[in-house]
mmCIF file of C-alpha atoms in Angstrom:
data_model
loop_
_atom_site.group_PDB
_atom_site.id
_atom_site.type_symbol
_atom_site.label_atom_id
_atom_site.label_comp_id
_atom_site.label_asym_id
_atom_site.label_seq_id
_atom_site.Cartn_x
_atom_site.Cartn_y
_atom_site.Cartn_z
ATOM 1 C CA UNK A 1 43.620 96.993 167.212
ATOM 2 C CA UNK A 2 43.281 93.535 165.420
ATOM 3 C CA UNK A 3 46.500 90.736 165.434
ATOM 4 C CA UNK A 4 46.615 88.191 163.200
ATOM 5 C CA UNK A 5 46.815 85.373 166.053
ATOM 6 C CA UNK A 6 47.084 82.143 163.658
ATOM 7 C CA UNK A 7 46.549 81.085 160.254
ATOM 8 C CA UNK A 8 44.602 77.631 159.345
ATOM 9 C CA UNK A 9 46.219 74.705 157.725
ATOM 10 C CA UNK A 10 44.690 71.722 156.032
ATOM 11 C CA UNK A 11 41.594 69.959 157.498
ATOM 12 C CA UNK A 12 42.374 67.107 160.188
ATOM 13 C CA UNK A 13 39.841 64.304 159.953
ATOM 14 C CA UNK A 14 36.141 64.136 159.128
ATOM 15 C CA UNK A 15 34.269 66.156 161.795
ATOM 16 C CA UNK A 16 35.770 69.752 160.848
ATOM 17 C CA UNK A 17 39.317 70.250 162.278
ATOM 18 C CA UNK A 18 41.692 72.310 160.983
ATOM 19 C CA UNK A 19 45.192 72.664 161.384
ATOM 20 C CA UNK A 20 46.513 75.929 162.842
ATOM 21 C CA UNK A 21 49.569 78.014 162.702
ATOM 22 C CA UNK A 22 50.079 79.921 165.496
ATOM 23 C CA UNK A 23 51.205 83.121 165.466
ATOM 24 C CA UNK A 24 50.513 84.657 169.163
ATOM 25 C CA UNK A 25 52.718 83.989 172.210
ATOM 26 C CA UNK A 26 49.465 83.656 173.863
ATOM 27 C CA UNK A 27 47.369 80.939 172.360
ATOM 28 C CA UNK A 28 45.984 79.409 175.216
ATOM 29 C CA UNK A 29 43.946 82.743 175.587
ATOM 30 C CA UNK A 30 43.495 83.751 171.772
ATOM 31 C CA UNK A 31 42.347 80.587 170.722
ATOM 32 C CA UNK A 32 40.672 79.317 173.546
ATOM 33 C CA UNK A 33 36.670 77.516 172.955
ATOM 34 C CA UNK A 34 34.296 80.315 172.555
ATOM 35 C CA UNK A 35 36.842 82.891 171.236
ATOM 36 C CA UNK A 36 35.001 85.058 168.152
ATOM 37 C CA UNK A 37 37.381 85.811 165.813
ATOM 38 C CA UNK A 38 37.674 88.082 163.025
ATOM 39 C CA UNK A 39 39.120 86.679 159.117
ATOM 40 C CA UNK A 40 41.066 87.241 156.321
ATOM 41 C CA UNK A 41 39.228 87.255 153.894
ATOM 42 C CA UNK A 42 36.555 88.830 156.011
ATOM 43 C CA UNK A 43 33.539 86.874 153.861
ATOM 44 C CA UNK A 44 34.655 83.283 155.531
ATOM 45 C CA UNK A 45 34.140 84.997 159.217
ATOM 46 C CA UNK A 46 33.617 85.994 162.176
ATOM 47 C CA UNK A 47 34.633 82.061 163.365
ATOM 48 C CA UNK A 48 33.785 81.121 166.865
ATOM 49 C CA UNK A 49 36.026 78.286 168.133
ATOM 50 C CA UNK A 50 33.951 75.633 169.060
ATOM 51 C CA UNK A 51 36.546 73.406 170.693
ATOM 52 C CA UNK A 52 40.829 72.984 170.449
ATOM 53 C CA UNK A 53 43.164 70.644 171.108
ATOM 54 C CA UNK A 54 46.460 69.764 170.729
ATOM 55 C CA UNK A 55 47.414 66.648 168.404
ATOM 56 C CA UNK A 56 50.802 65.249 167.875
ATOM 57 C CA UNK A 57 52.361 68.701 168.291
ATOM 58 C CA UNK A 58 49.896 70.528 166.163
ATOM 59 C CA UNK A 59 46.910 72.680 167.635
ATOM 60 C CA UNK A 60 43.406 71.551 166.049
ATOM 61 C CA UNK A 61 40.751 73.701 165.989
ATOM 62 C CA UNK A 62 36.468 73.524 165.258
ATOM 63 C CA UNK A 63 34.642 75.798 164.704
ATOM 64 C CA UNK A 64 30.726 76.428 165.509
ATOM 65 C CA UNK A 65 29.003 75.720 162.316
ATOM 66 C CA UNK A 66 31.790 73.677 160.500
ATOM 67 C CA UNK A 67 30.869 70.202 160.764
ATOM 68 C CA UNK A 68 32.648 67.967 158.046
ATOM 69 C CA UNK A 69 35.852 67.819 156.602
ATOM 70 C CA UNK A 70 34.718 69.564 153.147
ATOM 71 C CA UNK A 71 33.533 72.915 155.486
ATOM 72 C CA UNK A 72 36.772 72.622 157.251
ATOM 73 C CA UNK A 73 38.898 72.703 154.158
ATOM 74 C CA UNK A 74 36.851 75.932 152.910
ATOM 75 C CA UNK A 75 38.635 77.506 155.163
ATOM 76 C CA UNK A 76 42.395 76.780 154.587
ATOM 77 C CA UNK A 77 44.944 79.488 154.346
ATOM 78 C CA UNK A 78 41.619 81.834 156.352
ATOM 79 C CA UNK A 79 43.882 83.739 158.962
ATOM 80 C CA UNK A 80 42.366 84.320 162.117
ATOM 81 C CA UNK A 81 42.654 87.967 163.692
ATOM 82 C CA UNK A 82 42.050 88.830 167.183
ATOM 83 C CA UNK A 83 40.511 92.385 168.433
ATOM 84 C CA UNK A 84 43.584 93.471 171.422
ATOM 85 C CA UNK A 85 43.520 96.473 173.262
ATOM 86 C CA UNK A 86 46.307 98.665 172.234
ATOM 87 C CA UNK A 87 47.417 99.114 175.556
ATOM 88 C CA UNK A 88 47.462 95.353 176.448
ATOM 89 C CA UNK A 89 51.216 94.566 177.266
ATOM 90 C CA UNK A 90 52.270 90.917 176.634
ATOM 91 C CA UNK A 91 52.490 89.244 180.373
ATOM 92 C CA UNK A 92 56.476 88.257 180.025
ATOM 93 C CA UNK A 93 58.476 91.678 180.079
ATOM 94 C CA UNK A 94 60.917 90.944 177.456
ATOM 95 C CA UNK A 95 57.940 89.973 174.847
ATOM 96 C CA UNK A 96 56.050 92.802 172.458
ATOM 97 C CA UNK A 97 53.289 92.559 170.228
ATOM 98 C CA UNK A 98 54.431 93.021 167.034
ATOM 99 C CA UNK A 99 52.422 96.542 166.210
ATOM 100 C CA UNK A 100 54.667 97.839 169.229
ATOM 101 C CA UNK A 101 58.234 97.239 167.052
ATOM 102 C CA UNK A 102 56.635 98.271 163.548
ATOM 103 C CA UNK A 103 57.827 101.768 163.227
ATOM 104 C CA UNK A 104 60.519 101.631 165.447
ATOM 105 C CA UNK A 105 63.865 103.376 164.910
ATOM 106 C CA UNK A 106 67.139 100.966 164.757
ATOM 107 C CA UNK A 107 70.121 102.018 165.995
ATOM 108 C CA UNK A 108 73.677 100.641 167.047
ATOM 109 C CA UNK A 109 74.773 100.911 170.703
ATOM 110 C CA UNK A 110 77.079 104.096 168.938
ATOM 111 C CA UNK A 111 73.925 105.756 167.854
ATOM 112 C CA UNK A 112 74.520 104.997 164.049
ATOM 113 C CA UNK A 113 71.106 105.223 162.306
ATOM 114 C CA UNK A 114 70.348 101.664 160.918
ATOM 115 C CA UNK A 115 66.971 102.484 159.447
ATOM 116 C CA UNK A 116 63.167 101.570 160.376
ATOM 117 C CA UNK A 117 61.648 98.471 161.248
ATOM 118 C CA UNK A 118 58.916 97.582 159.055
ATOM 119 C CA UNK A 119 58.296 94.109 159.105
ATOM 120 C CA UNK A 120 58.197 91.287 161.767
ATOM 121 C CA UNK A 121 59.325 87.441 159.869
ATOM 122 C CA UNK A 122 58.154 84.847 162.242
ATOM 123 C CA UNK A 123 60.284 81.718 161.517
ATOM 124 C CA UNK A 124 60.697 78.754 162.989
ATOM 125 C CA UNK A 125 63.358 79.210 164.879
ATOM 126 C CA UNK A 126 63.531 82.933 165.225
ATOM 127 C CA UNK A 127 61.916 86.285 164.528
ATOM 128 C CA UNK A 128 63.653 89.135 161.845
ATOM 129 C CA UNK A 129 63.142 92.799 162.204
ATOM 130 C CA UNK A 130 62.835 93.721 158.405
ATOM 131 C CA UNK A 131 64.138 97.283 158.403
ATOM 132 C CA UNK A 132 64.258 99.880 156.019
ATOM 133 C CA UNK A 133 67.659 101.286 155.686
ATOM 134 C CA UNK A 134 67.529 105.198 154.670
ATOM 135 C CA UNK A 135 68.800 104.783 151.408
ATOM 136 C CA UNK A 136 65.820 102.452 150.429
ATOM 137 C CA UNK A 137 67.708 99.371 150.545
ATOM 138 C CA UNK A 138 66.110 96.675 153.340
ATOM 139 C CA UNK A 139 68.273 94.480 156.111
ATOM 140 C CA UNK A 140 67.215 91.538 158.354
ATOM 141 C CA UNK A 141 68.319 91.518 161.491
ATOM 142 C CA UNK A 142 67.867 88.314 163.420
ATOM 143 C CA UNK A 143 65.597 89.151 167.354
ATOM 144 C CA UNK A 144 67.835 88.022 169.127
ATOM 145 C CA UNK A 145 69.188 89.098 172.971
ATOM 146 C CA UNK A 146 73.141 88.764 171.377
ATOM 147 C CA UNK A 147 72.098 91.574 168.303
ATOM 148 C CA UNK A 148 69.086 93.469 170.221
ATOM 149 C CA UNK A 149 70.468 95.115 173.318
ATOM 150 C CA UNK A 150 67.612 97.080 174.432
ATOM 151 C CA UNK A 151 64.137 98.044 172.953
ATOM 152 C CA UNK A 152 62.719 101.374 174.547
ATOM 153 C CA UNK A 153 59.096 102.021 173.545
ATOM 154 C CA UNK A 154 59.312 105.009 175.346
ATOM 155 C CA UNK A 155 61.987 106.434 173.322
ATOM 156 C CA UNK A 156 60.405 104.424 170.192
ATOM 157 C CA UNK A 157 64.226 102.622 169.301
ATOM 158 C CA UNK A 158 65.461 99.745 168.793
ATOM 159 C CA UNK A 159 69.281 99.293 169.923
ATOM 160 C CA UNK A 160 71.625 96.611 167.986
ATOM 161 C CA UNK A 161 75.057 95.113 168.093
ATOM 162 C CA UNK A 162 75.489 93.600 164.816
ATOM 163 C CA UNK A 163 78.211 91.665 164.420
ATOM 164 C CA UNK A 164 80.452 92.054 161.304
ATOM 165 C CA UNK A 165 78.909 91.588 158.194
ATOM 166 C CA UNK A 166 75.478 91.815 159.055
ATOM 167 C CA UNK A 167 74.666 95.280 157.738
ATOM 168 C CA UNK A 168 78.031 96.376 155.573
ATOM 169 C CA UNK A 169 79.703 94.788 153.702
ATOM 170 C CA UNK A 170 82.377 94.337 155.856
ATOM 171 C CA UNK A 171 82.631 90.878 156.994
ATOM 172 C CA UNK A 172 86.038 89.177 157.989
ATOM 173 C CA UNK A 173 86.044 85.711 156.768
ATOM 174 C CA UNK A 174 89.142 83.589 157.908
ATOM 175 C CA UNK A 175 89.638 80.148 156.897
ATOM 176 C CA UNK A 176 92.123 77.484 157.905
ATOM 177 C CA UNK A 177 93.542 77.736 154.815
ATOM 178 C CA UNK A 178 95.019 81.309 154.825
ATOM 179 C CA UNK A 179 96.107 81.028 157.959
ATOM 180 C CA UNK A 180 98.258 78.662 157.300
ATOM 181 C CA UNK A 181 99.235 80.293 153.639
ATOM 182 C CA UNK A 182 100.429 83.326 155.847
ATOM 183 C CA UNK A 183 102.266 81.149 158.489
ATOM 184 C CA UNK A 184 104.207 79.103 155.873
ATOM 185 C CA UNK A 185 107.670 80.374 155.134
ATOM 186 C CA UNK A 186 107.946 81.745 151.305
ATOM 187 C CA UNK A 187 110.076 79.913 149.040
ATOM 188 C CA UNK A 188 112.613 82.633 147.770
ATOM 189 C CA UNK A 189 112.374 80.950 144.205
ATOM 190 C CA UNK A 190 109.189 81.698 143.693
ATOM 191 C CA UNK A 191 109.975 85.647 143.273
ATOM 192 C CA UNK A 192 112.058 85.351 140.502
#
């Protein structure tokens, strides 16, 4: 099975860095020197890293054979795509690969059908399950341990406690300002 483990940014200086944004929990082994890995668009690879390092926050990679900074910036926007064993279990128990969510049924702690996952959003500070509800429409629901109680592989569900709002159209929003409209006394004039 192939992952899309990171996706290559602008070049970084004059002897063939790139930028890199990860996308792996595991980059330390995915993009470690010597890795061969596979590209998007497939004509640019297979890219061996040649070395990696980590500058002012950002990983930097070379690769073998790209040498200068016009080689390096051939290959922006190239994303990099490791061959993983399907079997291959992330090594923290409460992380998954996204090919292991795609597919998987949502549900709320109830057992209301939610729909389908069929996306994984990696953002900065958080993941969304893009699901497909049954009626066609699509909902993001934030990964998170307060709205995903429980995923069971085995059982191929996902289990949710939304809170209000987050897929109907129920949502209670208070503000100071009604509460205190409803506390005040009514002025019997008004009425009339």
């Amino acid at each position: 099975m192939q992952l899309v483990v990171a996706r290559i940014g602008r070049a970084h200086g004059i002897k063939g860095e790139v930028t890199v944004e990860v996308r792996t929990d595991e980059p330390e082994s995915r993009l470690a020197p010597g890795a061969v890995l596979a590209t998007d668009p497939a004509s640019v690879g297979p890219l061996t890293i040649a070395t990696g390092r980590v500058h002012s926050g950002r990983l930097l990679l070379r690769f073998e054979g790209v040498g200068d900074r016009t080689g390096a910036e051939a290959l922006r926007n190239t994303l990099l795509i490791a061959d993983v064993d399907p079997e291959e279990m992330p090594e923290d128990e409460d992380e998954y690969y996204d090919h292991q969510l795609i597919d998987l049924d949502v549900v709320t702690e109830d057992g209301t059908e939610v729909g389908r996952i069929t996306e994984i959003s990696h953002l900065p500070s958080q993941d969304l399950f893009i699901v497909e509800r049954p009626d066609g429409s699509e909902v993001l629901i934030p990964f998170v341990a307060e709205i995903v109680s429980e995923i069971d592989l085995d059982e191929q569900r996902a289990v949710i406690t939304p809170p209000p709002g987050l897929i109907d159209d129920r949502a209670e929003v208070a503000s100071a300002r009604d509460e205190a409209a409803e506390a005040a006394p009514r002025d019997e004039d008004e009425d009339a």
